[in-house]
Coordinates of C-alpha atoms and ligand atoms in Angstrom, one line a residue:
X11 CA -165.9 48.5 -51.5
X12 CA -162.6 50.6 -52.2
X13 CA -160.0 48.2 -50.7
X14 CA -159.6 44.6 -51.5
X15 CA -156.9 41.8 -51.3
X16 CA -156.4 38.8 -53.6
X17 CA -153.9 35.9 -53.7
X18 CA -152.8 34.2 -57.0
X19 CA -150.4 31.1 -57.5
X20 CA -147.9 31.2 -60.2
X21 CA -148.6 28.7 -63.0
X22 CA -145.9 26.8 -65.0
X23 CA -146.7 26.0 -68.4
X24 CA -146.7 22.3 -69.8
X25 CA -147.1 23.6 -73.2
X26 CA -145.7 27.2 -73.6
X27 CA -147.2 30.4 -74.7
X28 CA -144.3 32.1 -76.9
X29 CA -145.1 34.5 -79.1
X30 CA -148.0 37.3 -79.8
X31 CA -150.2 37.7 -82.6
X32 CA -151.4 40.9 -81.2
X33 CA -149.2 42.8 -78.9
X34 CA -151.9 45.4 -77.7
X35 CA -154.2 42.8 -76.8
X36 CA -151.8 40.1 -75.8
X37 CA -153.2 37.5 -78.3
X38 CA -151.1 34.2 -78.5
X39 CA -150.0 32.4 -81.6
X40 CA -150.7 29.1 -80.0
X41 CA -153.1 27.7 -77.5
X42 CA -151.2 26.4 -74.5
X43 CA -151.8 24.9 -70.9
X44 CA -150.2 24.9 -67.5
X45 CA -150.4 23.5 -63.9
X46 CA -151.2 26.4 -61.1
X47 CA -148.6 25.8 -58.4
X48 CA -149.6 25.8 -54.6
X49 CA -146.0 26.8 -53.2
X50 CA -145.6 29.8 -55.1
X51 CA -148.1 32.7 -54.3
X52 CA -148.2 36.6 -54.9
X53 CA -150.8 38.4 -52.4
X54 CA -151.9 42.1 -53.6
X55 CA -153.9 44.5 -51.8
X56 CA -155.7 47.7 -53.5
X57 CA -157.1 50.8 -52.1
X58 CA -158.7 53.4 -54.3
X59 CA -159.0 56.7 -52.4
X60 CA -159.3 60.4 -53.3
X61 CA -156.4 61.0 -50.9
X62 CA -153.9 59.6 -53.7
X63 CA -152.6 61.7 -56.4
X64 CA -151.4 58.9 -58.5
X65 CA -151.1 55.2 -58.6
X66 CA -148.2 53.7 -56.3
X67 CA -147.3 50.4 -56.5
X68 CA -145.0 48.7 -54.0
X69 CA -143.7 45.1 -54.5
X70 CA -141.6 43.2 -51.9
X71 CA -141.2 46.5 -50.2
X72 CA -139.7 48.2 -53.0
X73 CA -141.7 51.0 -55.0
X74 CA -142.1 49.9 -58.6
X75 CA -141.2 52.3 -61.1
X76 CA -142.9 52.1 -64.5
X77 CA -141.3 49.6 -66.9
X78 CA -142.6 47.6 -70.2
X79 CA -144.8 45.3 -67.8
X80 CA -146.7 48.6 -67.4
X81 CA -148.5 47.8 -64.4
X82 CA -149.7 51.8 -64.0
X83 CA -151.2 51.1 -67.4
X84 CA -153.0 47.7 -66.3
X85 CA -154.7 49.7 -63.2
X86 CA -156.1 52.5 -65.5
X87 CA -157.2 49.8 -67.9
X88 CA -159.2 48.3 -64.9
X89 CA -160.3 51.8 -63.6
X90 CA -161.5 52.7 -67.3
X91 CA -163.9 49.4 -67.2
X92 CA -165.2 50.5 -63.7
X93 CA -165.6 54.2 -64.6
X94 CA -163.8 55.5 -61.6
X95 CA -161.3 58.4 -61.5
X96 CA -159.6 57.5 -58.3
X97 CA -156.0 56.5 -57.9
X98 CA -154.8 53.3 -56.6
X99 CA -152.4 52.1 -53.8
X100 CA -151.0 48.9 -54.6
X101 CA -148.9 46.7 -52.2
X102 CA -147.9 43.2 -53.3
X103 CA -145.7 40.4 -52.0
X104 CA -144.7 37.3 -53.4
X105 CA -142.9 34.1 -51.4
X106 CA -140.4 33.4 -54.2
X107 CA -137.8 35.3 -56.2
X108 CA -139.4 37.7 -59.0
X109 CA -138.3 37.9 -62.5
X110 CA -136.0 34.9 -62.8
X111 CA -138.2 33.0 -65.2
X112 CA -140.3 31.9 -62.0
X113 CA -143.6 33.2 -63.5
X114 CA -143.8 35.9 -60.8
X115 CA -145.6 38.1 -63.6
X116 CA -148.2 35.3 -63.7
X117 CA -149.2 35.4 -59.7
X118 CA -148.5 39.1 -59.7
X119 CA -150.9 40.2 -62.7
X120 CA -153.4 37.8 -61.4
X121 CA -153.5 38.9 -58.1
X122 CA -153.3 42.7 -59.1
X123 CA -156.1 41.8 -61.5
X124 CA -158.8 40.5 -59.2
X125 CA -158.0 42.7 -56.4
X126 CA -158.0 45.8 -58.3
X127 CA -161.4 44.6 -60.1
X128 CA -162.9 44.1 -56.6
X129 CA -161.6 47.2 -55.0
X130 CA -163.0 49.0 -58.1
X131 CA -166.5 47.6 -57.5
X132 CA -166.5 45.3 -60.5
X133 CA -168.1 42.0 -60.6
X134 CA -166.6 39.6 -62.9
X135 CA -166.8 36.0 -63.6
X136 CA -163.7 33.9 -64.0
X137 CA -163.8 34.1 -67.7
X138 CA -163.9 37.9 -67.6
X139 CA -161.1 38.2 -65.2
X140 CA -159.3 35.8 -67.3
X141 CA -159.6 38.1 -70.3
X142 CA -158.9 41.3 -68.2
X143 CA -155.6 39.7 -66.7
X144 CA -154.5 38.4 -70.2
X145 CA -154.2 42.3 -71.3
X146 CA -151.6 42.9 -68.6
X147 CA -149.5 39.7 -68.9
X148 CA -150.6 36.9 -71.1
X149 CA -149.5 33.8 -69.0
X150 CA -150.9 35.2 -65.9
X151 CA -154.4 34.6 -67.5
X152 CA -154.0 30.9 -66.6
X153 CA -153.4 31.8 -62.6
X154 CA -156.9 32.6 -62.3
X155 CA -157.8 29.1 -62.3
X156 CA -156.5 26.3 -59.9
X157 CA -155.1 22.9 -61.0
X158 CA -154.8 22.2 -64.9
X159 CA -155.7 25.0 -66.9
X160 CA -155.7 25.9 -70.7
X161 CA -155.5 29.2 -72.5
X162 CA -157.6 29.1 -75.5
X163 CA -155.9 30.7 -78.7
X164 CA -158.9 32.1 -79.9
X165 CA -160.0 33.4 -83.5
X166 CA -161.3 36.7 -83.0
X167 CA -159.4 40.2 -83.5
X168 CA -161.0 41.6 -80.3
X169 CA -159.5 38.7 -78.0
X170 CA -163.0 37.8 -76.6
X171 CA -162.5 34.2 -77.4
X172 CA -158.9 34.2 -75.9
X173 CA -159.2 33.3 -72.3
X174 CA -158.2 30.6 -70.0
X175 CA -160.4 27.5 -68.7
X176 CA -159.7 24.6 -66.1
X177 CA -159.0 21.3 -67.6
X178 CA -159.1 19.7 -64.2
X179 CA -159.2 21.1 -60.7
X180 CA -156.4 20.4 -58.1
X181 CA -158.1 17.4 -56.7
X182 CA -158.1 15.7 -60.2
X183 CA -154.6 14.9 -59.9
X184 CA -153.2 15.7 -56.3
X185 CA -150.1 13.5 -56.8
X186 CA -148.5 15.6 -59.7
X187 CA -145.4 17.5 -58.6
X188 CA -143.5 20.4 -60.0
X189 CA -140.1 20.7 -58.2
X190 CA -138.5 24.1 -58.9
X191 CA -135.1 24.3 -58.9
X192 CA -133.5 27.7 -58.4
X193 CA -129.9 28.3 -59.6
X194 CA -130.2 31.9 -60.1
X195 CA -132.3 34.7 -58.5
X196 CA -131.0 37.6 -60.5
X197 CA -133.5 39.5 -62.9
X198 CA -133.4 38.1 -66.4
X199 CA -131.3 39.6 -69.1
X200 CA -133.9 39.4 -71.7
X201 CA -137.6 39.8 -70.7
X202 CA -140.0 37.4 -71.8
X203 CA -142.0 40.0 -73.7
X204 CA -138.9 40.9 -75.7
X205 CA -137.8 37.5 -76.1
X206 CA -140.9 36.3 -77.8
X207 CA -141.2 39.5 -80.1
X208 CA -137.8 38.9 -81.1
X209 CA -138.2 35.0 -81.9
X210 CA -141.6 35.9 -83.6
X211 CA -139.7 38.4 -85.9
X212 CA -136.3 36.5 -86.7
X213 CA -136.7 32.8 -85.9
X214 CA -136.8 30.7 -89.1
X215 CA -138.5 28.0 -87.4
X216 CA -141.4 29.7 -85.7
X217 CA -144.1 28.5 -87.8
X218 CA -142.9 24.9 -86.9
X219 CA -143.2 25.8 -83.2
X220 CA -146.8 27.2 -83.8
X221 CA -147.8 24.1 -86.0
X222 CA -146.5 21.5 -83.8
X223 CA -147.6 23.0 -80.6
X224 CA -151.2 22.0 -81.3
X225 CA -150.4 18.5 -81.2
X226 CA -148.6 19.0 -78.0
X227 CA -151.7 20.7 -76.6
X228 CA -153.9 17.9 -77.5
X229 CA -151.5 15.3 -76.0
X230 CA -151.3 17.0 -72.6
X231 CA -154.8 18.0 -72.1
X232 CA -155.6 14.0 -72.9
X233 CA -152.7 13.0 -70.8
X234 CA -154.1 15.2 -67.7
X235 CA -157.6 13.9 -68.2
X236 CA -156.4 10.4 -68.0
X237 CA -153.7 11.1 -65.5
X238 CA -151.0 9.8 -67.9
X239 CA -147.9 11.2 -66.3
X240 CA -145.6 9.8 -69.0
X241 CA -147.7 11.3 -71.9
X242 CA -148.0 14.9 -70.1
X243 CA -144.5 15.1 -68.9
X244 CA -142.6 13.8 -72.0
X245 CA -144.8 16.1 -74.2
X246 CA -144.0 19.2 -71.7
X247 CA -140.3 18.6 -71.8
X248 CA -140.2 18.0 -75.6
X249 CA -142.3 21.2 -75.9
X250 CA -140.2 23.4 -73.7
X251 CA -137.1 22.1 -75.8
X252 CA -138.7 23.5 -79.0
X253 CA -139.5 26.7 -77.5
X254 CA -135.9 27.0 -76.6
X255 CA -134.9 26.2 -79.8
X256 CA -136.7 29.3 -81.1
X257 CA -135.1 31.3 -78.8
X258 CA -131.8 30.1 -79.4
X259 CA -132.4 30.5 -83.3
X260 CA -133.2 34.0 -83.4
X261 CA -131.1 36.8 -84.4
X262 CA -129.1 38.1 -82.0
X263 CA -129.7 34.5 -80.3
X264 CA -131.5 34.3 -77.0
X265 CA -130.0 31.7 -74.3
X266 CA -131.4 31.6 -71.1
X267 CA -129.4 28.8 -69.7
X268 CA -126.6 28.9 -67.4
X269 CA -124.0 25.8 -66.7
X270 CA -126.4 25.0 -63.8
X271 CA -129.3 24.6 -66.0
X272 CA -127.5 22.0 -68.1
X273 CA -126.2 20.3 -64.9
X274 CA -130.0 19.7 -64.2
X275 CA -130.9 18.9 -67.5
X276 CA -128.2 16.0 -67.7
X277 CA -129.1 15.0 -63.9
X278 CA -132.9 14.4 -65.1
X279 CA -131.8 12.7 -68.0
X280 CA -129.5 10.5 -65.9
X281 CA -132.4 9.8 -63.4
X282 CA -134.5 8.3 -66.1
X283 CA -131.6 6.0 -66.9
X284 CA -132.1 4.9 -63.7
X285 CA -135.7 4.1 -64.0
X286 CA -136.9 7.3 -62.0
X287 CA -140.0 8.9 -63.6
X288 CA -138.8 12.7 -63.8
X289 CA -139.0 15.3 -66.9
X290 CA -137.7 19.0 -67.0
X291 CA -139.2 22.1 -68.2
X292 CA -137.7 25.5 -68.2
X293 CA -139.3 29.3 -69.2
X294 CA -137.7 32.3 -69.9
X295 CA -135.0 32.0 -67.5
X296 CA -132.2 29.5 -66.2
X297 CA -134.2 27.7 -63.4
X298 CA -135.6 24.4 -64.1
X299 CA -138.8 22.8 -63.1
X300 CA -138.7 19.1 -62.6
X301 CA -142.0 16.9 -63.0
X302 CA -142.4 13.9 -61.2
X303 CA -145.1 12.2 -59.1
X304 CA -145.6 12.2 -55.4
X305 CA -143.8 8.6 -54.7
X306 CA -140.8 9.7 -56.5
X307 CA -140.8 13.2 -54.6
X308 CA -138.3 12.7 -51.9
X309 CA -135.8 10.7 -53.9
X310 CA -135.9 13.3 -56.9
X311 CA -135.9 16.4 -54.7
X312 CA -133.1 15.1 -52.9
X313 CA -130.9 14.4 -55.8
X314 CA -131.7 18.0 -57.3
X315 CA -130.5 19.5 -53.8
X316 CA -127.3 17.8 -54.0
X317 CA -126.3 19.2 -57.1
X318 CA -123.3 21.5 -57.4
X319 CA -125.3 24.6 -59.0
X320 CA -128.6 24.3 -57.1
X321 CA -129.4 26.8 -54.6
X322 CA -133.0 25.7 -53.3
X323 CA -135.7 23.5 -54.7
X324 CA -139.5 24.4 -54.1
X325 CA -141.8 21.6 -54.2
X326 CA -145.2 22.4 -55.7
X327 CA -148.4 20.6 -56.1
X328 CA -151.4 21.5 -58.2
X329 CA -152.8 24.6 -56.3
X330 CA -155.8 26.8 -56.1
X331 CA -156.9 29.8 -58.3
X332 CA -157.2 33.4 -57.2
X333 CA -159.0 34.1 -54.3
X334 CA -160.3 37.4 -52.4
X335 CA -159.0 37.1 -48.7
X336 CA -160.0 39.3 -46.1
X337 CA -156.6 40.1 -44.6
X338 CA -155.1 43.4 -46.0
X339 CA -151.2 43.9 -46.2
X340 CA -151.8 47.6 -45.4
Ligands
LIG30 O1 -146.8 36.2 -70.0 P1 -145.3 36.4 -70.0 O2 -145.0 37.6 -70.6 O3 -144.6 36.3 -68.5 O4 -144.7 35.1 -70.9 C1 -144.5 33.8 -70.4 C2 -143.7 33.2 -71.2 C3 -143.3 31.5 -70.7 O5 -143.2 31.7 -69.3 C4 -141.8 31.4 -71.3 C5 -144.2 30.5 -71.2 C6 -145.4 30.4 -70.5 O6 -146.2 29.9 -71.2 O7 -145.5 30.6 -69.2

């Protein structure tokens, strides 16, 4: 088949990936874990044909020019694996703002990899797809799977043991909620790729981040298995604060937060004072994701929406992994 369409959901890390031990293969310094989110989806159609003279990539109606993410290079990687010379036309649509710390590259690279591999005639299992996706964008390898997912750090130089795997599927804990609170939709000033490279190179606490992430990962995995909300969410919140502490203490300092970010952090802490079970996490951007359970979702979501700096919220449940669908975008 020379044309295929795939969907992928974004994922939000509960234990963050922050720092590469190998930049070419995208191998992380620390194992990490995430929830795949049902409300934030990318759909991508890929067609190979000899009528195309070069790869073209259209994302949300705009032609994508080559940048450090190197989508074109990722398509070439898959072509090489499949042994094909034809060029691809790629059209991709996401239903949420891209490049604002909302994990758009995760759903984007996962959908791209699955659709391109299928259109190129490759027959890969989920582990192989996750290894291939990882080489395009690290965190994207987790979006291959639904529900709760871990990405193994691995030990091997060739990256063959650094892949994502399911911890539990979405039906294991359907009441878990990730309320994405959007305070800004602008492209972030420092990419996660650049930010993590700078952190590894200059943060004096980077070793401590890697060391303590091991325990966080164990707690989050155990917590997910036993559906222990406080254990998972409080560990995730602390892990996120540690990651931001490493960013803030690089040279030059990277601060992704804006005043509205702080407003939400304080609001969530205030909710806890009042007996609500709410915790926050943030990625390489100013938006805040608030973890809670179904029974308090409405109350927490309403309070977040009333905050001055909040543009909108998206409530996500544990969602599906990547899928091939029949309906093409072109
Ligand atoms: O995979 P990247 O380059 O988009 O980096 C993701 C980094 C964080 O979102 C901050 C953490 C994570 O594990 O998703």
